[in-house]
Amino acid sequence: MKSIRPKLFGLHAAPSFRLNILLASLPFILLIAAYLIAADIRHQDNPQDKLMPSVSQMVDAVDRMAFTEDKRTGQYLMLEDTLSSLKRLAMGVVIAAFIGLLLGLNMAMFPGLQATLFSGVTFVSMIPPLAILPILFIVVGIDELAKVSLIVIGLFPLISRDIYLTVKKLPTEQVTKALTLGASELAVVYRIVLPQIIPRLIDSIRLSLGAAWLFLIASEAIASTDGLGYRIFLVRRYLAMDVIIPYVLWVTVLGFLFDWLLRWGVARFFPWYHKT
Amino acid sequence: MPDTRPNNYLLHIDNIYKQYGDNMVLDNIDLSVNAGELCTVVGPSGCGKSTLLRLILGQEQATSGDIFLDGKQIGLPDTQRGVVFQRYSLFPHLTVLDNVCMGRRLPQSWAENRRQKKLIIEEATHFIEKVNLSVDDLHKYPHELSGGMQQRVAIAQALISKPRILLMDEPFGALDPQTREYLQLFLLEIWEQQKMTIFFVTHDLEEAAFIGTRMFALSQYYTDDRGEGDSINRGAKIVADHRLPPVASSSEIKHHPAFIKLIENIRQAAFDPTFLQHAKDFNLKHPDAFQTLTAEEQQTSF
C-alpha cells in the first residue's frame, strides 16, 4: 500500500531515516560551505588575512595550542585551559544544584519555609549576575572563588524555582499516601519526594549549562591566568581568529557532550521518568 | 446521658459540615460504621463523596463536626487509615516490590530496614501474591503495568500497613468493564479473607450495590424545613442508608429483580434532581443509621 503520509511537507510528514540525517546535517554543511567560500575570496585578495583563517591555518593553530608543549610553561595549553575551566564549571554547577535542590524542595513542601524564603529567592533571581561580578571580585578576591560564586549565584535561583514548581506539581495524593504508610514528615520529603525530582534536577542542570558557560567565560575574561575564556580574550588582542574559532568550537562540542551525557543518564537510571 | 456511639463503632461521624468558601458541600452528615463492614458511598458527581472520604482520611478538615475512629478524634493521615485512590496511589519511581515494601520501611529507621531486609521482602511478596500478581511483575515499574494491575498493587501496598479502615476513592473508576468486574470480585475475596473494614466511594450505583454490605447514598437533591431560595445554602446529606445481602460472590445477582429494584429506588432518591424528599423522610432504616436534624431543618408544628 502506498503511504498517505508526505515525505517532507505538512503536519503528517514522516521523513525517512536517511532523509532525517540529511536534513539534520544540512545547516552544518551550508554554514561550513559559506565560511569556506567567504574565506577563500578573502585569501585571494590577501593571503595573510587574519579575520577568516583558512582550515589549514586553524589546523596549525590547534596543533600549536593542543599538541605542542608550551615553550614557557612546558604544558599543553588547550588541555590546561580546558581542565581549569571544567573544574570551575563543575564546582559551580554542583554547588548551585545542591543549594537549588534543597531550597526548592523544602520551600515547596513546608509552607513555613515558603513564607520565609520564596520572595527572597524570587528577588535574588532577578539580579543580573554579571552586574554583581565587580562586587564579587571586590569581596572575595579575583581567585577561583569569585568565578565559582558567580556560577552559583547565577544558577541556584533558577534551579530552585524549577524544582519548586516541579514539587508543587506532584499530586497531593502521594504525600497523603506516604503518611498512611507510616512516613514521618521528613521521610515524605526526603524518601518519597526527593527521589522523584532527581531526574528533573538533571534536566534543570542541562538547561542551565548554557548560562553556566556564559558566567564562566565572562569571569575568566575579566580576571584569570588560565581557562578557555581567558585564552579566547587573550588572543583577541592579536586578532588570532585561527585560535578563537577552534576554541569556540571546542566549547560548543563540550557543551553538546555534557548535554548528551546527562540526557543519557536520565534515560538510563530513571526509566520511569518520561513515562509518568 | 453521654453519647456512647463514638466508642461502640469503628467509625463515627457526627454533625459534619464542610464548606468551600460560600459553597456548602457536606451538610450535617451523621454516620457510624461497624467493624468488618464494606460500606459503599454513592451519589451524583459533585455531591461531596470524595470530600467525605478525604475528611475521614485527614487530608482535609471539616468546617465543623467530629470524626471518631475507634472512639478517638482523628488527626492528620496516619497508618490507622489506608487509602487507594483512583490514580497516583503508587510511587512512580519505585518498582512493584519497593512500592509494597514502603509500608514496612517508611515507619522504620534505615538500620532497622537493613537488618530486616529479607523479612520485609518476604512479607511484601506475600501480599503481592495475594493480589494475584506474578513474581515476574515484582521488578516492574507502575507505568509498565495495566490500570487493573496498578490498582491491585495499590491494594497490596495499603494492606501491608494493616490499617483499621481502608478508604477507597473510585478505585475502579478508570478501568474497562471486564477488569472492573474482575476487581470487584477480587476485592470481595480479599475483604472476606482479611476481615477488613472498607469505605468505598463510587459514582457507579450498580458497583456500590454489588460489592457493599451497606450502602449510603449522598445527595444534594432533597428538601427540608429551611425553605427555598438562594439564601438557603444547602449541601449534600445522606439520603439513604441500606443494609445489603452479606456477600454477593457472583455477578449474577446483578440481574436479580430485588437488586434491580433497590438500584431504581436509590437512583430516584439520590440521582434525580427533580425528586426532592423531605429530610425527615429519608430511608435510613439500617440499624446503625442515625440522623440528627437541626431545629431549622425540621420545624415542629403544633
Coordinates of C-alpha atoms in Angstrom, one line a residue:
Chain A
M1 CA 0.0 0.0 0.0
K2 CA 1.2 3.5 -0.8
S3 CA 1.8 5.6 2.2
I4 CA -0.6 8.5 2.5
R5 CA 2.0 10.5 4.5
P6 CA 4.0 13.0 2.6
K7 CA 7.8 12.7 2.8
L8 CA 8.7 16.2 4.0
F9 CA 5.9 18.8 4.0
G10 CA 2.8 19.2 6.1
L11 CA 1.5 18.2 9.5
H12 CA 1.6 14.5 8.7
A13 CA 5.1 14.3 7.2
A14 CA 7.1 11.2 8.0
P15 CA 10.7 11.8 6.8
S16 CA 12.6 8.5 6.4
F17 CA 15.7 7.8 8.5
R18 CA 18.1 8.8 5.7
L19 CA 16.2 11.9 4.9
N20 CA 16.3 12.8 8.6
I21 CA 20.1 12.6 8.7
L22 CA 20.4 14.5 5.5
L23 CA 18.1 17.3 6.8
A24 CA 19.9 17.5 10.2
S25 CA 23.3 17.9 8.6
L26 CA 22.1 20.4 6.1
P27 CA 22.5 23.5 8.3
F28 CA 26.1 22.4 9.2
I29 CA 27.0 21.8 5.5
L30 CA 25.6 25.2 4.5
L31 CA 27.4 27.0 7.3
I32 CA 30.7 25.4 6.6
A33 CA 30.4 25.9 2.9
A34 CA 29.5 29.6 3.3
Y35 CA 32.5 30.1 5.5
L36 CA 34.9 28.3 3.2
I37 CA 33.8 30.3 0.2
A38 CA 34.0 33.6 2.0
A39 CA 37.4 32.8 3.5
D40 CA 38.7 31.7 0.1
I41 CA 37.6 35.0 -1.5
R42 CA 39.3 37.0 1.2
H43 CA 42.5 34.9 0.9
Q44 CA 42.7 35.6 -2.8
D45 CA 42.9 39.3 -2.0
N46 CA 45.2 38.9 0.9
P47 CA 47.0 35.6 1.7
Q48 CA 47.8 36.9 5.2
D49 CA 44.1 37.5 6.1
K50 CA 43.5 37.0 9.8
L51 CA 39.8 37.6 10.1
M52 CA 38.7 34.5 8.3
P53 CA 41.5 32.0 8.7
S54 CA 41.6 29.1 6.3
V55 CA 41.3 25.5 7.5
S56 CA 45.0 24.9 7.3
Q57 CA 45.7 28.0 9.4
M58 CA 43.3 26.7 12.1
V59 CA 44.8 23.2 12.0
D60 CA 48.2 24.8 12.6
A61 CA 46.8 26.8 15.5
V62 CA 45.2 23.8 17.1
D63 CA 48.4 21.8 16.6
R64 CA 50.3 24.6 18.3
M65 CA 47.8 25.0 21.2
A66 CA 46.8 21.4 21.8
F67 CA 49.5 19.1 20.7
T68 CA 52.8 21.0 21.3
E69 CA 54.3 21.8 24.7
D70 CA 54.2 25.5 25.5
K71 CA 57.8 26.8 25.4
R72 CA 57.4 28.9 28.6
T73 CA 55.4 26.5 30.8
G74 CA 56.1 23.1 29.3
Q75 CA 52.4 22.4 29.3
Y76 CA 49.7 21.7 26.6
L77 CA 47.8 25.0 26.8
M78 CA 44.5 23.8 25.4
L79 CA 44.4 20.9 27.8
E80 CA 45.3 23.1 30.8
D81 CA 42.7 25.7 29.8
T82 CA 40.1 23.0 29.4
L83 CA 40.9 21.4 32.8
S84 CA 40.8 24.6 34.8
S85 CA 37.6 25.8 33.1
L86 CA 35.9 22.5 33.6
K87 CA 36.9 22.4 37.3
R88 CA 35.3 25.8 37.9
L89 CA 32.3 24.9 35.9
A90 CA 31.8 21.6 37.7
M91 CA 32.2 23.1 41.1
G92 CA 29.8 26.0 40.4
V93 CA 27.1 23.7 38.8
V94 CA 27.3 21.1 41.6
I95 CA 27.1 23.6 44.4
A96 CA 24.3 25.5 42.6
A97 CA 22.4 22.3 42.0
F98 CA 22.8 21.3 45.6
I99 CA 21.6 24.6 47.0
G100 CA 18.8 24.9 44.4
L101 CA 17.5 21.4 45.1
L102 CA 17.4 21.8 48.9
L103 CA 15.8 25.3 48.7
G104 CA 13.2 24.4 46.0
L105 CA 12.3 21.1 47.6
N106 CA 11.9 22.4 51.1
M107 CA 10.1 25.7 50.1
A108 CA 7.6 23.7 48.1
M109 CA 7.0 21.2 50.9
F110 CA 7.0 23.3 54.0
P111 CA 4.6 26.3 53.9
G112 CA 6.6 28.0 56.7
L113 CA 9.8 27.9 54.7
Q114 CA 7.9 29.1 51.6
A115 CA 6.6 32.1 53.5
T116 CA 10.1 32.9 54.8
L117 CA 12.2 32.3 51.7
F118 CA 10.1 32.4 48.5
S119 CA 10.0 36.1 47.8
G120 CA 13.7 36.4 48.8
V121 CA 14.7 33.8 46.2
T122 CA 12.5 35.3 43.6
F123 CA 14.1 38.7 44.3
V124 CA 17.7 37.3 44.1
S125 CA 16.8 35.5 40.8
M126 CA 16.1 38.9 39.3
I127 CA 19.6 40.3 39.9
P128 CA 21.6 40.1 36.7
P129 CA 24.6 38.0 37.9
L130 CA 27.1 39.8 35.7
A131 CA 26.2 43.1 37.3
I132 CA 27.4 41.9 40.6
L133 CA 30.6 40.4 39.3
P134 CA 32.6 43.5 40.3
I135 CA 31.2 43.2 43.8
L136 CA 32.3 39.5 43.9
F137 CA 35.8 40.5 42.8
I138 CA 36.0 43.2 45.5
V139 CA 34.5 41.0 48.2
V140 CA 36.0 37.5 47.6
G141 CA 39.0 38.5 45.5
I142 CA 39.9 37.5 42.0
D143 CA 40.7 33.9 42.7
E144 CA 38.8 30.7 41.8
L145 CA 36.2 31.5 44.5
A146 CA 34.9 34.6 42.6
K147 CA 34.4 32.6 39.4
V148 CA 32.7 29.7 41.1
S149 CA 30.5 32.1 43.2
L150 CA 29.3 33.8 40.0
I151 CA 28.2 30.5 38.5
V152 CA 26.5 29.6 41.8
I153 CA 24.7 32.9 42.2
G154 CA 23.6 32.8 38.5
L155 CA 22.3 29.3 38.6
F156 CA 20.8 28.4 42.0
P157 CA 17.8 30.7 41.9
L158 CA 16.8 29.3 38.5
I159 CA 17.3 25.7 39.7
S160 CA 15.5 26.2 42.9
R161 CA 12.5 27.8 41.2
D162 CA 12.3 25.0 38.7
I163 CA 12.5 22.3 41.5
Y164 CA 9.9 24.3 43.4
L165 CA 7.5 24.2 40.5
T166 CA 8.1 20.5 39.9
V167 CA 7.4 19.6 43.5
K168 CA 4.3 21.7 43.5
K169 CA 3.0 19.7 40.5
L170 CA 3.3 16.4 42.3
P171 CA -0.2 15.1 43.2
T172 CA -1.0 15.6 46.9
E173 CA -2.2 12.0 46.9
Q174 CA 1.5 11.0 47.0
V175 CA 2.0 12.8 50.3
T176 CA -1.2 11.5 51.8
K177 CA -0.4 8.0 50.7
A178 CA 3.1 8.1 52.2
L179 CA 1.7 9.4 55.5
T180 CA -0.8 6.5 55.6
L181 CA 2.1 4.1 55.1
G182 CA 3.7 5.5 58.3
A183 CA 6.2 8.0 56.9
S184 CA 7.3 10.9 59.1
E185 CA 7.2 14.4 57.6
L186 CA 10.9 14.3 56.8
A187 CA 10.5 10.9 55.3
V188 CA 7.8 12.2 53.0
V189 CA 10.2 15.0 51.8
Y190 CA 13.4 13.0 51.6
R191 CA 12.3 9.5 50.9
I192 CA 9.3 10.0 48.7
V193 CA 9.5 13.4 47.0
L194 CA 13.3 13.8 46.7
P195 CA 13.9 10.7 44.6
Q196 CA 11.1 11.6 42.3
I197 CA 12.6 15.0 41.4
I198 CA 16.2 14.0 40.8
P199 CA 15.7 13.4 37.1
R200 CA 14.1 16.8 36.8
L201 CA 17.1 18.3 38.6
I202 CA 19.3 16.8 36.0
D203 CA 17.1 18.3 33.2
S204 CA 17.3 21.6 35.0
I205 CA 21.1 21.4 35.1
R206 CA 21.1 20.6 31.4
L207 CA 19.0 23.7 30.6
S208 CA 21.2 26.0 32.8
L209 CA 24.6 24.7 31.4
G210 CA 24.5 27.4 28.7
A211 CA 24.1 30.1 31.3
A212 CA 26.9 28.5 33.4
W213 CA 29.3 28.7 30.5
L214 CA 28.4 32.3 30.0
F215 CA 29.2 33.2 33.6
L216 CA 32.4 31.2 33.5
I217 CA 33.8 32.7 30.3
A218 CA 32.8 36.2 31.4
S219 CA 34.6 35.9 34.7
E220 CA 37.6 34.3 33.1
A221 CA 37.8 37.0 30.5
I222 CA 38.0 39.7 33.2
A223 CA 40.4 38.2 35.8
S224 CA 42.2 34.9 35.2
T225 CA 45.5 33.4 34.2
D226 CA 44.1 30.3 32.5
G227 CA 40.9 28.8 31.2
L228 CA 39.1 28.7 27.9
G229 CA 37.5 32.1 28.3
Y230 CA 40.8 33.6 29.4
R231 CA 42.6 32.3 26.3
I232 CA 39.9 33.5 23.9
F233 CA 40.0 37.0 25.3
L234 CA 43.8 37.0 25.4
V235 CA 44.4 36.1 21.8
R236 CA 41.7 38.6 20.7
R237 CA 44.4 41.2 21.2
Y238 CA 46.4 39.7 18.3
L239 CA 43.2 39.2 16.1
A240 CA 44.1 35.5 16.3
M241 CA 40.9 34.2 14.8
D242 CA 42.7 30.9 14.0
V243 CA 42.8 30.2 17.7
I244 CA 39.5 31.8 18.7
I245 CA 37.3 29.8 16.3
P246 CA 38.7 26.3 17.3
Y247 CA 38.3 27.3 20.9
V248 CA 34.7 28.3 20.4
L249 CA 34.0 25.1 18.5
W250 CA 35.7 23.1 21.3
V251 CA 33.5 24.8 24.0
T252 CA 30.4 24.1 21.9
V253 CA 31.4 20.4 21.5
L254 CA 32.0 20.1 25.2
G255 CA 28.6 21.6 25.9
F256 CA 26.9 19.3 23.5
L257 CA 28.7 16.3 25.0
F258 CA 27.6 17.2 28.6
D259 CA 24.0 17.7 27.4
W260 CA 24.0 14.3 25.7
L261 CA 25.6 12.6 28.7
L262 CA 23.1 14.0 31.2
R263 CA 20.2 13.1 28.9
W264 CA 21.6 9.6 28.5
G265 CA 22.0 9.4 32.3
V266 CA 18.3 10.3 32.9
A267 CA 17.1 7.7 30.4
R268 CA 19.4 5.0 31.8
F269 CA 19.0 5.5 35.5
F270 CA 15.4 6.9 35.7
P271 CA 13.5 4.7 33.2
W272 CA 10.1 5.7 34.8
Y273 CA 10.7 9.5 34.4
H274 CA 9.4 10.2 30.9
K275 CA 6.6 7.6 31.3
T276 CA 4.7 9.4 34.1
Chain B
M1 CA -26.9 10.5 79.1
P2 CA -23.5 10.7 77.5
D3 CA -23.3 9.6 73.9
T4 CA -21.5 6.2 73.7
R5 CA -21.7 5.9 70.0
P6 CA -18.1 7.0 69.3
N7 CA -16.8 4.1 71.4
N8 CA -19.2 1.5 70.1
Y9 CA -18.4 2.0 66.4
L10 CA -15.2 1.7 64.5
L11 CA -16.0 4.9 62.6
H12 CA -18.4 7.6 63.9
I13 CA -19.1 10.8 62.2
D14 CA -21.2 13.5 64.0
N15 CA -22.7 16.7 62.6
I16 CA -20.1 17.1 59.9
Y17 CA -20.2 20.3 57.8
K18 CA -17.8 21.1 55.0
Q19 CA -17.8 24.4 53.2
Y20 CA -15.6 25.7 50.4
G21 CA -15.9 29.5 50.6
D22 CA -19.7 30.1 50.4
N23 CA -20.3 26.7 48.8
M24 CA -21.8 24.2 51.3
V25 CA -20.7 20.7 50.2
L26 CA -21.4 18.4 53.2
D27 CA -24.5 19.5 55.2
N28 CA -24.8 17.9 58.7
I29 CA -23.6 14.4 57.9
D30 CA -24.1 11.7 60.6
L31 CA -23.0 8.2 60.2
S32 CA -21.5 5.3 62.1
V33 CA -19.9 2.2 60.8
N34 CA -19.3 -1.2 62.4
A35 CA -16.0 -3.0 62.1
G36 CA -16.0 -5.5 59.3
E37 CA -18.5 -3.7 57.2
L38 CA -17.9 -3.0 53.5
C39 CA -19.6 0.4 53.2
T40 CA -20.2 1.9 49.8
V41 CA -21.0 5.5 49.2
V42 CA -22.7 6.6 46.0
G43 CA -24.0 9.9 44.8
P44 CA -24.2 12.2 41.8
S45 CA -21.0 13.9 40.8
G46 CA -20.1 16.9 42.8
C47 CA -22.2 15.7 45.8
G48 CA -19.1 15.6 48.0
K49 CA -18.5 11.9 48.4
S50 CA -14.8 12.2 47.7
T51 CA -14.7 15.2 50.1
L52 CA -16.2 13.0 52.8
L53 CA -13.5 10.4 52.2
R54 CA -10.8 13.0 52.4
L55 CA -12.2 14.2 55.7
I56 CA -12.1 10.7 57.1
L57 CA -8.6 10.3 55.7
G58 CA -7.4 13.5 57.4
Q59 CA -6.2 15.1 54.2
E60 CA -8.8 17.8 54.7
Q61 CA -10.5 19.3 57.7
A62 CA -14.2 19.6 58.3
T63 CA -15.6 23.1 58.8
S64 CA -17.3 21.8 61.9
G65 CA -18.2 18.5 63.5
D66 CA -16.4 15.5 64.8
I67 CA -15.0 12.3 63.3
F68 CA -14.0 9.4 65.6
L69 CA -12.0 6.3 64.7
D70 CA -12.0 3.7 67.5
G71 CA -13.6 6.3 69.8
K72 CA -10.7 8.8 69.2
Q73 CA -10.9 12.1 67.3
I74 CA -9.0 11.7 64.0
G75 CA -6.0 13.8 63.1
L76 CA -3.7 14.1 60.1
P77 CA -3.3 11.0 57.8
D78 CA -1.6 8.0 59.6
T79 CA -1.4 4.2 59.4
Q80 CA -4.8 3.8 61.0
R81 CA -6.4 4.6 57.7
G82 CA -5.2 3.1 54.5
V83 CA -6.1 4.6 51.1
V84 CA -6.4 3.6 47.5
F85 CA -7.0 6.5 45.1
Q86 CA -8.3 6.3 41.5
R87 CA -4.8 7.4 40.4
Y88 CA -1.5 8.3 41.9
S89 CA -1.6 5.7 44.7
L90 CA 1.7 4.2 43.6
F91 CA 5.0 5.9 43.7
P92 CA 6.1 6.1 40.0
H93 CA 9.8 5.9 40.8
L94 CA 9.6 2.6 42.7
T95 CA 9.1 -1.0 41.4
V96 CA 6.1 -3.0 42.4
L97 CA 8.1 -4.7 45.2
D98 CA 9.5 -1.4 46.6
N99 CA 6.1 0.2 46.4
V100 CA 4.6 -2.5 48.6
C101 CA 7.7 -2.6 50.9
M102 CA 7.2 1.1 51.7
G103 CA 4.5 0.4 54.2
R104 CA 7.1 -1.6 56.3
R105 CA 10.1 0.6 55.5
L106 CA 8.8 4.1 56.0
P107 CA 8.0 3.8 59.7
Q108 CA 11.4 2.3 60.5
S109 CA 14.9 3.6 60.6
W110 CA 17.4 2.8 57.9
A111 CA 19.4 0.5 60.2
E112 CA 16.3 -1.5 61.1
N113 CA 15.3 -1.8 57.5
R114 CA 18.8 -3.2 56.7
R115 CA 18.5 -5.8 59.4
Q116 CA 15.0 -6.9 58.4
K117 CA 15.7 -6.6 54.7
K118 CA 14.8 -10.2 53.8
L119 CA 11.8 -10.3 56.2
I120 CA 10.3 -7.2 54.6
I121 CA 10.7 -8.5 51.1
E122 CA 9.1 -11.8 52.0
E123 CA 6.2 -10.1 53.6
A124 CA 5.7 -7.8 50.6
T125 CA 6.0 -10.7 48.2
H126 CA 3.3 -12.5 50.2
F127 CA 0.9 -9.6 49.8
I128 CA 1.8 -9.2 46.1
E129 CA 0.9 -12.9 45.6
K130 CA -2.3 -12.3 47.5
V131 CA -3.4 -9.8 44.9
N132 CA -2.7 -12.3 42.1
L133 CA 0.4 -10.7 40.6
S134 CA 3.2 -13.0 39.5
V135 CA 6.8 -12.9 40.6
D136 CA 7.7 -11.6 37.1
D137 CA 6.0 -8.4 38.0
L138 CA 7.9 -7.7 41.1
H139 CA 10.6 -5.6 39.5
K140 CA 8.4 -3.7 37.0
Y141 CA 7.6 0.0 37.4
P142 CA 4.0 1.1 37.7
H143 CA 4.0 2.5 34.2
E144 CA 4.7 -0.9 32.8
L145 CA 1.5 -2.3 34.4
S146 CA -2.1 -2.1 33.2
G147 CA -4.6 0.0 35.1
G148 CA -6.1 -3.0 36.8
M149 CA -2.7 -4.4 37.9
Q150 CA -1.8 -1.0 39.2
Q151 CA -4.9 -0.9 41.4
R152 CA -4.1 -4.4 42.7
V153 CA -0.6 -3.3 43.7
A154 CA -2.1 -0.3 45.4
I155 CA -4.4 -2.6 47.4
A156 CA -1.4 -4.7 48.4
Q157 CA 0.5 -1.6 49.3
A158 CA -2.3 -0.4 51.6
L159 CA -2.8 -3.9 53.1
I160 CA 0.8 -4.3 54.3
S161 CA 0.3 -1.4 56.8
K162 CA -2.7 -3.3 58.3
P163 CA -5.0 -0.2 58.6
R164 CA -8.1 -0.2 60.8
I165 CA -10.1 1.0 57.8
L166 CA -9.4 1.0 54.1
L167 CA -10.6 4.1 52.3
M168 CA -11.1 3.7 48.5
D169 CA -11.9 6.6 46.3
E170 CA -13.3 5.5 42.9
P171 CA -10.6 2.8 42.8
F172 CA -12.0 1.1 39.7
G173 CA -13.3 4.3 38.1
A174 CA -10.8 4.4 35.3
L175 CA -10.9 0.7 34.3
D176 CA -12.8 -1.1 31.5
P177 CA -15.9 -3.0 32.4
Q178 CA -14.4 -6.5 32.4
T179 CA -11.4 -5.5 34.5
R180 CA -13.7 -3.7 36.8
E181 CA -16.0 -6.7 37.5
Y182 CA -12.9 -8.9 38.0
L183 CA -11.5 -6.4 40.5
Q184 CA -14.9 -6.1 42.3
L185 CA -15.0 -9.9 42.9
F186 CA -11.3 -9.8 43.8
L187 CA -11.9 -7.0 46.4
L188 CA -14.8 -9.1 48.0
E189 CA -12.5 -12.1 48.2
I190 CA -9.7 -10.0 49.9
W191 CA -12.2 -8.3 52.2
E192 CA -13.5 -11.7 53.4
Q193 CA -10.1 -13.1 53.8
Q194 CA -8.6 -10.2 55.7
K195 CA -11.7 -9.3 57.8
M196 CA -11.3 -5.7 56.8
T197 CA -13.5 -2.6 57.1
I198 CA -13.7 -0.8 53.9
F199 CA -15.2 2.6 53.0
F200 CA -15.7 2.6 49.2
V201 CA -16.7 5.7 47.3
T202 CA -18.0 5.3 43.8
H203 CA -20.3 7.1 41.3
D204 CA -21.4 3.7 39.9
L205 CA -24.7 2.7 41.6
E206 CA -24.5 -0.9 40.4
E207 CA -21.0 -1.3 41.7
A208 CA -22.0 0.1 45.1
A209 CA -24.9 -2.2 45.4
F210 CA -23.0 -5.2 44.2
I211 CA -20.0 -5.1 46.5
G212 CA -21.3 -3.4 49.6
T213 CA -22.7 -4.9 52.8
R214 CA -24.1 -1.4 53.5
M215 CA -24.7 1.4 51.1
F216 CA -25.1 5.1 51.7
A217 CA -26.4 7.5 49.1
L218 CA -25.2 11.1 49.4
S219 CA -27.1 13.7 47.5
Q220 CA -27.8 17.4 47.3
Y221 CA -31.3 16.7 45.8
Y222 CA -33.7 16.9 48.8
T223 CA -35.7 19.4 50.8
D224 CA -36.3 20.3 54.4
D225 CA -37.9 23.0 56.5
R226 CA -35.3 25.6 55.9
G227 CA -37.4 26.8 53.0
E228 CA -36.4 27.6 49.4
G229 CA -34.5 30.3 47.7
D230 CA -30.9 31.4 47.1
S231 CA -30.3 32.4 50.7
I232 CA -30.6 28.7 51.7
N233 CA -27.2 27.2 51.2
R234 CA -27.9 23.5 51.2
G235 CA -25.2 20.9 50.9
A236 CA -25.4 17.1 50.4
K237 CA -26.9 14.8 53.1
I238 CA -27.1 11.1 53.4
V239 CA -30.5 10.5 51.8
A240 CA -30.5 6.7 52.0
D241 CA -28.8 4.0 54.1
H242 CA -29.4 0.4 53.1
R243 CA -28.3 -3.0 54.5
L244 CA -27.4 -5.3 51.7
P245 CA -27.2 -9.1 51.5
P246 CA -24.0 -10.2 53.1
V247 CA -21.8 -11.1 50.2
A248 CA -22.6 -11.4 46.5
S249 CA -19.9 -13.8 45.3
S250 CA -21.2 -14.0 41.8
S251 CA -22.1 -11.2 39.4
E252 CA -25.3 -13.0 38.6
I253 CA -27.0 -11.1 41.4
K254 CA -26.9 -8.0 39.2
H255 CA -29.9 -9.4 37.3
H256 CA -32.0 -10.3 40.3
P257 CA -35.3 -8.3 40.5
A258 CA -34.7 -7.2 44.1
F259 CA -31.3 -5.9 43.2
I260 CA -32.6 -4.0 40.2
K261 CA -35.5 -2.6 42.4
L262 CA -33.0 -1.4 45.0
I263 CA -30.9 0.4 42.4
E264 CA -34.0 2.0 40.9
N265 CA -35.0 3.3 44.4
I266 CA -31.7 4.8 45.1
R267 CA -31.3 6.2 41.6
Q268 CA -34.6 8.1 42.3
A269 CA -33.7 9.2 45.8
A270 CA -30.1 10.4 45.1
F271 CA -29.6 10.9 41.4
D272 CA -32.9 12.5 40.3
P273 CA -32.7 16.3 40.6
T274 CA -36.5 16.6 40.4
F275 CA -37.3 14.1 43.1
L276 CA -37.0 16.0 46.4
Q277 CA -37.6 14.0 49.5
H278 CA -38.0 15.8 52.8
A279 CA -35.1 15.2 55.1
K280 CA -37.2 13.5 57.7
D281 CA -38.5 11.0 55.2
F282 CA -35.1 9.6 54.1
N283 CA -34.9 5.9 54.0
L284 CA -32.5 5.4 56.9
K285 CA -33.7 2.0 58.1
H286 CA -30.3 0.5 58.6
P287 CA -29.9 -0.5 62.3
D288 CA -26.7 1.6 62.6
A289 CA -28.2 4.7 60.8
F290 CA -28.8 7.8 62.8
Q291 CA -29.7 11.4 61.9
T292 CA -29.8 14.5 64.0
L293 CA -31.6 17.3 62.2
T294 CA -31.3 20.8 63.4
A295 CA -34.3 22.8 64.5
E296 CA -34.3 24.7 61.3
E297 CA -34.2 21.6 59.1
Q298 CA -37.2 20.0 60.9
Q299 CA -39.6 22.5 62.4
T300 CA -42.1 21.0 64.9
S301 CA -45.6 22.0 64.1
F302 CA -48.1 22.4 66.9

